[in-house]
mmCIF file of C-alpha atoms in Angstrom:
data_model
loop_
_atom_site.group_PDB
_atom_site.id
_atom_site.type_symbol
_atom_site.label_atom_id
_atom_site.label_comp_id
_atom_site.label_asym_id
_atom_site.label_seq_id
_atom_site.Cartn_x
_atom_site.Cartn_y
_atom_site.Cartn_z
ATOM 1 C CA UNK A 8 0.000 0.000 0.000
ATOM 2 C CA UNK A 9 3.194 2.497 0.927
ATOM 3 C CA UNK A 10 4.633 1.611 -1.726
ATOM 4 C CA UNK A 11 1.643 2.370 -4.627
ATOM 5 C CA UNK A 12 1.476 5.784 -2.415
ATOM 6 C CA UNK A 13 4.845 6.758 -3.238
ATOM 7 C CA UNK A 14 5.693 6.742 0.200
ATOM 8 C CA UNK A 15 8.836 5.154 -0.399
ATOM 9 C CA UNK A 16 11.227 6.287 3.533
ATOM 10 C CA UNK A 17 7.553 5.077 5.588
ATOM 11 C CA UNK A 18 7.437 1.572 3.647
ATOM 12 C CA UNK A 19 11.136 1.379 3.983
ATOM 13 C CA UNK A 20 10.960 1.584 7.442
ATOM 14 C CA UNK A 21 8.293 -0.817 7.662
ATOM 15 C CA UNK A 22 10.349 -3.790 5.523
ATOM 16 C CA UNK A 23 13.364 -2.823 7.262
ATOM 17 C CA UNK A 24 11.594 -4.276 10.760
ATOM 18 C CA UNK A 25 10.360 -7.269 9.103
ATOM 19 C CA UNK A 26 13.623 -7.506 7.246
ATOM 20 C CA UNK A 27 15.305 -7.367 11.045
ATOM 21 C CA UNK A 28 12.565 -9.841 12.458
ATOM 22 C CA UNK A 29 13.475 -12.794 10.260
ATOM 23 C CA UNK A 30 17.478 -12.321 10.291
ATOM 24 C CA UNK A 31 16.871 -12.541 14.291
ATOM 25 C CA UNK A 32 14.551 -15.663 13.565
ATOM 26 C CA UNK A 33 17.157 -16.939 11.157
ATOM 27 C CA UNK A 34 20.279 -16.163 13.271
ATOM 28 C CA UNK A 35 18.301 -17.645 16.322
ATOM 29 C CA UNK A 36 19.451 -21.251 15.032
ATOM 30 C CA UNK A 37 22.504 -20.425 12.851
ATOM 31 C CA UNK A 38 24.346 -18.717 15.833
ATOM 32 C CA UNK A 39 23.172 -19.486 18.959
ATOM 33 C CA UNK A 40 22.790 -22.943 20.367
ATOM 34 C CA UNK A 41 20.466 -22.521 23.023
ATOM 35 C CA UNK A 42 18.138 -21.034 20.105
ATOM 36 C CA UNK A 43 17.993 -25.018 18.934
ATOM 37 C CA UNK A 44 19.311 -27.160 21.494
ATOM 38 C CA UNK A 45 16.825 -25.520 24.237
ATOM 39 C CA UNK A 46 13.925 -26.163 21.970
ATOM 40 C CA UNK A 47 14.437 -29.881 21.462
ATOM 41 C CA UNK A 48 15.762 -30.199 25.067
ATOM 42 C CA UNK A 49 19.168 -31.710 23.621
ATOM 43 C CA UNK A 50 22.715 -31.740 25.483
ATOM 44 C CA UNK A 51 24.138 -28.793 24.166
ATOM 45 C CA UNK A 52 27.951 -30.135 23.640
ATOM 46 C CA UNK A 53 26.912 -33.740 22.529
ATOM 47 C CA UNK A 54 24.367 -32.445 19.714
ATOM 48 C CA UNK A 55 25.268 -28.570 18.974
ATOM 49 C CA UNK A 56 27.530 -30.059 15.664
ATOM 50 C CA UNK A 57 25.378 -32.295 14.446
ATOM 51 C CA UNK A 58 22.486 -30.157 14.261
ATOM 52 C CA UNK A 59 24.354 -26.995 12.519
ATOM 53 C CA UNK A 60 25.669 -29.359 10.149
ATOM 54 C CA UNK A 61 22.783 -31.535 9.018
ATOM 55 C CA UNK A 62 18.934 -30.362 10.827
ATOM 56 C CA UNK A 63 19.791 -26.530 10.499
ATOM 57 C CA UNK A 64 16.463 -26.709 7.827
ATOM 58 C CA UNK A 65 13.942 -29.078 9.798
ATOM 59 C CA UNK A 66 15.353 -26.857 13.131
ATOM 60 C CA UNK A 67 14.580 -23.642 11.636
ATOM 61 C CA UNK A 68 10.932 -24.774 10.385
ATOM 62 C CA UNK A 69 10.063 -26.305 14.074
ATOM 63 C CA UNK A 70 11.340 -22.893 15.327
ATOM 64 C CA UNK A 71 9.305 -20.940 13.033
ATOM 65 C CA UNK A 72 5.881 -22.976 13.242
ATOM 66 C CA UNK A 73 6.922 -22.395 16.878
ATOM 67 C CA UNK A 74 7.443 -18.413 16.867
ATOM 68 C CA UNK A 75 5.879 -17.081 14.046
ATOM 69 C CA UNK A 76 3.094 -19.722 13.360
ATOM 70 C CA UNK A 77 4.304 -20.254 9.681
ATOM 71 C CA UNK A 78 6.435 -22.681 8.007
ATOM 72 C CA UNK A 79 10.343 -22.166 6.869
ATOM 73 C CA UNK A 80 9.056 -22.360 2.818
ATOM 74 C CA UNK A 81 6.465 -19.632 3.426
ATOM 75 C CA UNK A 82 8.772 -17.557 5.510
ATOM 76 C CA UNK A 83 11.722 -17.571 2.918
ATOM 77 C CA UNK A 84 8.453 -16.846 0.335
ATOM 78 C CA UNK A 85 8.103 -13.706 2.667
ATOM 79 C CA UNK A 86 11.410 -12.749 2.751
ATOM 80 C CA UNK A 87 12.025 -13.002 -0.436
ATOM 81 C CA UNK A 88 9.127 -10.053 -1.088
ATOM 82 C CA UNK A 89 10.436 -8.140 1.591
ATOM 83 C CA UNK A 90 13.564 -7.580 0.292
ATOM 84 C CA UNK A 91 12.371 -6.844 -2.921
ATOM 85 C CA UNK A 92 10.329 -4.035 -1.291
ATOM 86 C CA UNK A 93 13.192 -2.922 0.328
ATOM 87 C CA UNK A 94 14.994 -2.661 -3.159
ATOM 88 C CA UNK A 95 12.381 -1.042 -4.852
ATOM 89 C CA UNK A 96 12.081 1.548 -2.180
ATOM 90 C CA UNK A 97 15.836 2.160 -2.170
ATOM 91 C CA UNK A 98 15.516 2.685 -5.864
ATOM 92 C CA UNK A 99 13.128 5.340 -6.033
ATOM 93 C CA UNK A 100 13.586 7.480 -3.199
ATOM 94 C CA UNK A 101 17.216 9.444 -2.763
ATOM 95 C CA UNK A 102 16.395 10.060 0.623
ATOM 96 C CA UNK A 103 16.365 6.199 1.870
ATOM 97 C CA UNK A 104 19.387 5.528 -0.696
ATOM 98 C CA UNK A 105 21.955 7.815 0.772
ATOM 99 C CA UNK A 106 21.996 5.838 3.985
ATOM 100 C CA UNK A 107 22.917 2.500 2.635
ATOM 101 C CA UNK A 108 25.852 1.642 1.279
ATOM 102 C CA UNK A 109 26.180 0.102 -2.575
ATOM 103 C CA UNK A 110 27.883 -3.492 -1.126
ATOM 104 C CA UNK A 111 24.783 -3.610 1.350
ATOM 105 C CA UNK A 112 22.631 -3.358 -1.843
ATOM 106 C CA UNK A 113 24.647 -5.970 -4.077
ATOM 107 C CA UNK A 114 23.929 -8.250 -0.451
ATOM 108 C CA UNK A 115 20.189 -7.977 -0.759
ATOM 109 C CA UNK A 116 20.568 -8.584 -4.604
ATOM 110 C CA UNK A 117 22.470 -11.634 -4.284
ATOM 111 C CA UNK A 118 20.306 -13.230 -1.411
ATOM 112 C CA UNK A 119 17.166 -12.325 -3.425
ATOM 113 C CA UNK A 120 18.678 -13.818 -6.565
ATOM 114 C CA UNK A 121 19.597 -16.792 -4.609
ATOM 115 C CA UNK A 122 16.008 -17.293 -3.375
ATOM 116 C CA UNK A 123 14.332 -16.846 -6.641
ATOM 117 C CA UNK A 124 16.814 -19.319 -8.613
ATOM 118 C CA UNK A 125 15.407 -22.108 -6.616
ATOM 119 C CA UNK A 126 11.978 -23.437 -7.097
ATOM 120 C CA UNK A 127 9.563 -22.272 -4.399
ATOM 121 C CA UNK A 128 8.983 -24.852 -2.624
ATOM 122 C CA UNK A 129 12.683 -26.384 -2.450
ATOM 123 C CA UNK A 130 13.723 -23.141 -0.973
ATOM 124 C CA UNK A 131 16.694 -23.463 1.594
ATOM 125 C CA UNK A 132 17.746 -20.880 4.249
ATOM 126 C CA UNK A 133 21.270 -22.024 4.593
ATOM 127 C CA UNK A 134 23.173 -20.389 1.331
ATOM 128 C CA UNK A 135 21.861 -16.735 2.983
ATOM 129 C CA UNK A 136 24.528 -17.502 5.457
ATOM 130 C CA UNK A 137 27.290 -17.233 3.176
ATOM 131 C CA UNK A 138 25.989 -13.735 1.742
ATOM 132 C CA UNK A 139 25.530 -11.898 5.335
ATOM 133 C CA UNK A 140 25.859 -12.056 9.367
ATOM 134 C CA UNK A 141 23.692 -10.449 11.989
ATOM 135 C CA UNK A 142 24.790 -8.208 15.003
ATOM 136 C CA UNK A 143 22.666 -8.750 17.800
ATOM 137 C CA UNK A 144 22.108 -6.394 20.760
ATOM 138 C CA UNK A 145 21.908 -7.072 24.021
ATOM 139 C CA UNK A 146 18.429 -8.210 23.825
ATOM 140 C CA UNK A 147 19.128 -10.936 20.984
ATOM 141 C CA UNK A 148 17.179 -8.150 18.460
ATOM 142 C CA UNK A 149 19.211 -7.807 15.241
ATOM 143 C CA UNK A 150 20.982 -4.425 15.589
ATOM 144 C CA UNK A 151 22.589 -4.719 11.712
ATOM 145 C CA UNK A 152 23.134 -7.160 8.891
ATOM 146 C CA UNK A 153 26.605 -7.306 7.783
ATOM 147 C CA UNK A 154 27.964 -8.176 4.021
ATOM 148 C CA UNK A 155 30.524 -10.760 4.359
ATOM 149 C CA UNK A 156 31.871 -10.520 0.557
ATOM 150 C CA UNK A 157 33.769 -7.507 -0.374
ATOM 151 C CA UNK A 158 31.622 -5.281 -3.522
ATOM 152 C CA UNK A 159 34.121 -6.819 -5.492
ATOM 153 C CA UNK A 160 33.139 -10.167 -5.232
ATOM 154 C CA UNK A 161 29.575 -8.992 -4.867
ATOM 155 C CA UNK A 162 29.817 -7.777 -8.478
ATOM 156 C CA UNK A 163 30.890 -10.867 -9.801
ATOM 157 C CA UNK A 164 28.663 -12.776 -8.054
ATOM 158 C CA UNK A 165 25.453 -10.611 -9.710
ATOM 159 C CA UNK A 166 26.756 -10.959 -12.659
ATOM 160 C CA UNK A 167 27.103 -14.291 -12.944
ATOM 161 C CA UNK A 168 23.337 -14.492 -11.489
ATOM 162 C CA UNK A 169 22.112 -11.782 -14.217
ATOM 163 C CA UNK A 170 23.265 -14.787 -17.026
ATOM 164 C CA UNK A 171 21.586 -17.082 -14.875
ATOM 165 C CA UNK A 172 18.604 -15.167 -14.736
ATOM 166 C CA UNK A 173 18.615 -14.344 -18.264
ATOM 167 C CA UNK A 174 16.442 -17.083 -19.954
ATOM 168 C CA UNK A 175 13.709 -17.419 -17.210
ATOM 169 C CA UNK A 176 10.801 -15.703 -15.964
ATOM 170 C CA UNK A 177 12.866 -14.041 -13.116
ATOM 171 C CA UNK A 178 14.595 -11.192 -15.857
ATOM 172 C CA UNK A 179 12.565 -8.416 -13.732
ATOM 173 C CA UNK A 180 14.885 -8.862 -11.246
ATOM 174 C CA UNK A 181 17.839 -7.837 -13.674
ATOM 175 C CA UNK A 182 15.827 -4.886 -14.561
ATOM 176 C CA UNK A 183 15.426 -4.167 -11.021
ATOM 177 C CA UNK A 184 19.527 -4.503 -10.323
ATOM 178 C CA UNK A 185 20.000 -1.822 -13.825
ATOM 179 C CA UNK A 186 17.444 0.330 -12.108
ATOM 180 C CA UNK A 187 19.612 1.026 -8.942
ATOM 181 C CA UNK A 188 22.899 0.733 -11.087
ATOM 182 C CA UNK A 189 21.382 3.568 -13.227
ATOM 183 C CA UNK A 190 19.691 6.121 -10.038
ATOM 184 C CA UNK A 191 23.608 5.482 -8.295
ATOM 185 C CA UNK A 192 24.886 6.924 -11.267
ATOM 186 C CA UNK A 193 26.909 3.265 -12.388
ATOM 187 C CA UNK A 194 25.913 3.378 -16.052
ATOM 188 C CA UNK A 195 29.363 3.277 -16.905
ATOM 189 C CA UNK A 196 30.630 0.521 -14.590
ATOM 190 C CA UNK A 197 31.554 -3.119 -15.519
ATOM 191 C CA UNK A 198 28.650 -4.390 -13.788
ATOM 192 C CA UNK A 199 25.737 -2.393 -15.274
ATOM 193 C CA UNK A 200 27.255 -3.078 -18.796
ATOM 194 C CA UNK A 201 27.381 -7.271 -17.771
ATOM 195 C CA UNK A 202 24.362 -6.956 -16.433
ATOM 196 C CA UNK A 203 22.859 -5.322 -19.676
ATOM 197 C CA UNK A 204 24.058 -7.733 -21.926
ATOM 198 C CA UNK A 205 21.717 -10.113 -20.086
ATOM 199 C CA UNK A 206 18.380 -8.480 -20.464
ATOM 200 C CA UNK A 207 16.286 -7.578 -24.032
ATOM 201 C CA UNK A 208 16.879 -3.918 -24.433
ATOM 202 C CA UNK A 209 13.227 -3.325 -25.421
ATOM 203 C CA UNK A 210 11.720 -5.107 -22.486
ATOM 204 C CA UNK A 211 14.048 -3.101 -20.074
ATOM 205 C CA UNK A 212 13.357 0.090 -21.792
ATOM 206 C CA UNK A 213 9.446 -0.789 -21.040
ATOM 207 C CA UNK A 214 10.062 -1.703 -17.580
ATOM 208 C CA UNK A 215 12.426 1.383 -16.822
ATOM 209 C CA UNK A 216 9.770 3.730 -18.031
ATOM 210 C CA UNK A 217 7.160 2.150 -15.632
ATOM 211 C CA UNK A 218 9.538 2.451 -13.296
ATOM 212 C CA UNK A 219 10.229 5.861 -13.836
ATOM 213 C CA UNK A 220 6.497 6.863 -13.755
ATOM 214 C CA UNK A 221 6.093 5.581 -10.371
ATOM 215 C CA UNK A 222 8.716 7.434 -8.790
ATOM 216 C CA UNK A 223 7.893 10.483 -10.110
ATOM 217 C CA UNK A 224 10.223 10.925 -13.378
ATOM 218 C CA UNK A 225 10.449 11.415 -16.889
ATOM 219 C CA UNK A 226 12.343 8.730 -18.949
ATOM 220 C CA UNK A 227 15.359 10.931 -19.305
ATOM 221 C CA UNK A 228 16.517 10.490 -15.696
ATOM 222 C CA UNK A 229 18.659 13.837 -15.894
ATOM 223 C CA UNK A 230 16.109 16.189 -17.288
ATOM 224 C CA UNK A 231 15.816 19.044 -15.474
ATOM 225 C CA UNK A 232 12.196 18.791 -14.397
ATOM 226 C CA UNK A 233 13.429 15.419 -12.359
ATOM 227 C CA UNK A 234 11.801 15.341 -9.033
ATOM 228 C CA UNK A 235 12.249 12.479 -6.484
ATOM 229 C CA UNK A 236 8.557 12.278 -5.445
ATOM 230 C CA UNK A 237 9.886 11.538 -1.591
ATOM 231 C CA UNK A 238 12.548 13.920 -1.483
ATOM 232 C CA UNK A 239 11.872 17.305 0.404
ATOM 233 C CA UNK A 240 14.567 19.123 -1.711
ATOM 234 C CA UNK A 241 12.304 20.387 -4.087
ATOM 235 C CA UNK A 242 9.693 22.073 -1.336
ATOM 236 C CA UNK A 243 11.405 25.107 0.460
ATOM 237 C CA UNK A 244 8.163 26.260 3.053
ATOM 238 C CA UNK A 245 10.390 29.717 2.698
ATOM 239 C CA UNK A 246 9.825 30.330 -0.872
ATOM 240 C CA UNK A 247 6.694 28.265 -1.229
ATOM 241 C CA UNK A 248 3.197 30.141 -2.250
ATOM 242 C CA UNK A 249 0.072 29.294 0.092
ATOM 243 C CA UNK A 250 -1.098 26.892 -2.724
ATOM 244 C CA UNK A 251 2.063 24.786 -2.968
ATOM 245 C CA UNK A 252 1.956 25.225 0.882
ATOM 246 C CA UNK A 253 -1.730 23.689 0.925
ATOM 247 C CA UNK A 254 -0.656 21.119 -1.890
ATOM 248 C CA UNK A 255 2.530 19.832 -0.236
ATOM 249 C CA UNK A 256 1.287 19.948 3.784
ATOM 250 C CA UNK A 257 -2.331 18.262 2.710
ATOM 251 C CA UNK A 258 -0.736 15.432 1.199
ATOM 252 C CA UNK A 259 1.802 14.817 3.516
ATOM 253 C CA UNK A 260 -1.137 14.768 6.030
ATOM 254 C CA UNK A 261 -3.742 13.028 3.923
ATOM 255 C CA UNK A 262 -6.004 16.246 3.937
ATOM 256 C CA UNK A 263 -7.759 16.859 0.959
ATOM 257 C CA UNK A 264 -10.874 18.739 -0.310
ATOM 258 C CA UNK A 265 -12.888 20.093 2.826
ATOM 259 C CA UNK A 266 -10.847 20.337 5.725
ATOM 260 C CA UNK A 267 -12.128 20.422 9.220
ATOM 261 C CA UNK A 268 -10.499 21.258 12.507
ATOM 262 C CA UNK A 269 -11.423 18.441 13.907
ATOM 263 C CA UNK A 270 -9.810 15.959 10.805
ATOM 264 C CA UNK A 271 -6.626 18.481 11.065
ATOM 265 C CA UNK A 272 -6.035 17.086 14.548
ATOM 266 C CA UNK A 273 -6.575 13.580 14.616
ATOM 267 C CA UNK A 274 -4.311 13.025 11.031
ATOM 268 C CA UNK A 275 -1.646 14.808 13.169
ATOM 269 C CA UNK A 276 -1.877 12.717 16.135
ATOM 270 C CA UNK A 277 -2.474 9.677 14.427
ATOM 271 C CA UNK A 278 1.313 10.828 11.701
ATOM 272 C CA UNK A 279 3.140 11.538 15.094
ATOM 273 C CA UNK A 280 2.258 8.685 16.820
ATOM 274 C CA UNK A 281 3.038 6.614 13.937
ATOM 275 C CA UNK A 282 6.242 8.224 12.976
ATOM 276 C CA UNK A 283 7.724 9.917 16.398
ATOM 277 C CA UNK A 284 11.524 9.093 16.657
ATOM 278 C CA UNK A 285 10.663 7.113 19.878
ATOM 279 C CA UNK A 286 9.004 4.729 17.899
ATOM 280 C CA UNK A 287 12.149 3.263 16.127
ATOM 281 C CA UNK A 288 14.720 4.330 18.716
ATOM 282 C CA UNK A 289 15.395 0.170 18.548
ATOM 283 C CA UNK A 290 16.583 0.552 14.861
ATOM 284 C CA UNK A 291 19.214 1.646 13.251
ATOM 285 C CA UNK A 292 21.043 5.459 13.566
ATOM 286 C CA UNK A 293 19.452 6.066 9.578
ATOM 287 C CA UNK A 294 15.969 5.252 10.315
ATOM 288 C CA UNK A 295 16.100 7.170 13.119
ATOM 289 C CA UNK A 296 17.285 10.410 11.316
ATOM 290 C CA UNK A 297 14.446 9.711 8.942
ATOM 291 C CA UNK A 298 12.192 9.644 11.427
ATOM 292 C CA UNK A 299 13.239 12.888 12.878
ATOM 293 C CA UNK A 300 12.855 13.908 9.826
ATOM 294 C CA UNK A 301 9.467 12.802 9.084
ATOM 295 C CA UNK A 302 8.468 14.367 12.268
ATOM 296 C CA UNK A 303 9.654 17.668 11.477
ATOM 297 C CA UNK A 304 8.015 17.769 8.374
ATOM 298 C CA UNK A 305 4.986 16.826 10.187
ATOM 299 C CA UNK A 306 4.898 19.345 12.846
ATOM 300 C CA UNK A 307 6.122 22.402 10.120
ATOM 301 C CA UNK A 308 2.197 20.912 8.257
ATOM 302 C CA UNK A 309 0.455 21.210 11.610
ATOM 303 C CA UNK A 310 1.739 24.771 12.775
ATOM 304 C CA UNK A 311 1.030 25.654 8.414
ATOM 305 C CA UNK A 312 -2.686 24.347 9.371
ATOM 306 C CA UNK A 313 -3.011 25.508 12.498
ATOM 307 C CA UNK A 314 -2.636 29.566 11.518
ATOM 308 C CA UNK A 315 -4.577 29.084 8.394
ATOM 309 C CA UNK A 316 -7.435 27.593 10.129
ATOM 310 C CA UNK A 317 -7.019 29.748 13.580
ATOM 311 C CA UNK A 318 -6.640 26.318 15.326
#
């Protein structure tokens, strides 16, 4: 729903918890053996090899049915999708880009690629291990997910997936690694012109401009009437008219059409509550700058309202 809004930092935020939720599932059984060893009430030194080497899969499912009420298959399904949100958002909005770093990206790629190559129901959980680690905090939440190949071998690794992917009916996914190549300004690098090679120029071109329409642009990413449709760098409330005032603030508060005092109020409670930087003070240092962000942006829209409406 975020996403067909164009709301690309709020849905970000959103996968990035679920995203965090299922590492700390995941990592539950790949790094700590209490995680497994408490749950089938085995001796920890006696069994703790075994099971990483050979029941990490059957674990993981019995842990999951147990926790989440959902089997391993359908929660790789959902991971899968999340971090495909989580791409698409980084794609099209500058604002959640910046704060994540290009081999981070090429991670995500390469686990999504690595889910999608297998059929659906064979799925397995343990190659994501050789792609990234978690960091846990001190209450076993998943503080960050850390890239353990270098971007170089990152790169190689996509492109050897892209010609994998080329012939089947995941090639969206290709179009989806040229679309970040292309907004991080990589059209010239050895990846994006691999990559290329591997995808039918006139179905990319297609999918670009779709692309391209939902975040806001032309198909000419550098012409000069670009705008990023979550970035706040083209509104300036100092040089803004009342109109582009009333346009900007009502949609950021979902205020359209007649406006009551009454509806002013509750969309501003119901924003801060949602996006107040004590919400995610449990995530990461970005998310929390986006949220102060957000919140900023929210209270500059209720003090706009508030005078023009003698609240």
């Amino acid at each position: 729903m975020l996403l067909n809004q164009h709301k690309y930092p709020e849905a970000y935020m959103l996968y990035d918890e679920l995203y965090k939720q299922i590492w700390g599932t995941f990592s539950m059984v790949r790094y700590s053996s209490s995680g497994y060893t408490d749950y089938f009430n085995l001796n920890k030194d006696k069994f703790e090899q075994t099971i990483q080497i050979r029941c990490l899969e059957p674990v993981l499912n019995a842990l999951c049915l147990k926790t989440l009420n959902i089997n391993i298959t359908s929660i790789l399904d959902e991971f899968a999708a999340i971090i495909h949100g989580r791409l698409r958002c980084i794609n099209s909005s500058f604002q959640v880009r910046r704060f994540i770093s290009p081999n981070s990206v090429f991670t995500e790629f390469a686990i999504l690629y690595s889910l999608m190559l297998q059929p659906s129901h064979q799925r397995k959980v343990g190659p994501i291990f050789t792609y990234a680690g978690t960091v846990l905090d001190g209450t076993k939440r998943v503080k960050r997910v850390l890239s353990l190949y270098s971007i170089t071998m990152n790169e190689k690794l996509l492109s050897e997936y892209s010609l994998s992917n080329k012939t089947n009916r995941l090639n969206r996914l290709n179009h989806l690694l040229l679309d970040y190549l292309l907004v991080s300004g990589e059209r010239k690098s050895e990846l994006f012109k691999k990559v290329s090679k591997n995808v039918d120029p006139f179905s990319y071109t297609f999918h670009y401009s779709d692309y391209a329409r939902a975040s806001g642009r032309s198909n000419k990413y550098q012409r000069n009437n670009y705008r990023d449709t979550t970035s706040e760098h083209t509104f300036s409330p100092s040089s803004a008219s009342e109109d582009q005032k009333r346009n900007y603030y009502g949609n950021l508060m979902g205020l359209t059409g007649t406006i009551t005092k009454q509806q002013i109020r509750l969309k501003y409670l119901g924003l801060v509550s949602q996006y107040h930087p004590d919400k995610v003070q449990h995530l990461g240092p970005a998310l929390r700058e986006l949220a102060e962000t957000k919140t900023k942006e929210i209270n500059a829209a209720y003090d706009w309202f508030k005078a023009k409406y003698h609240i």
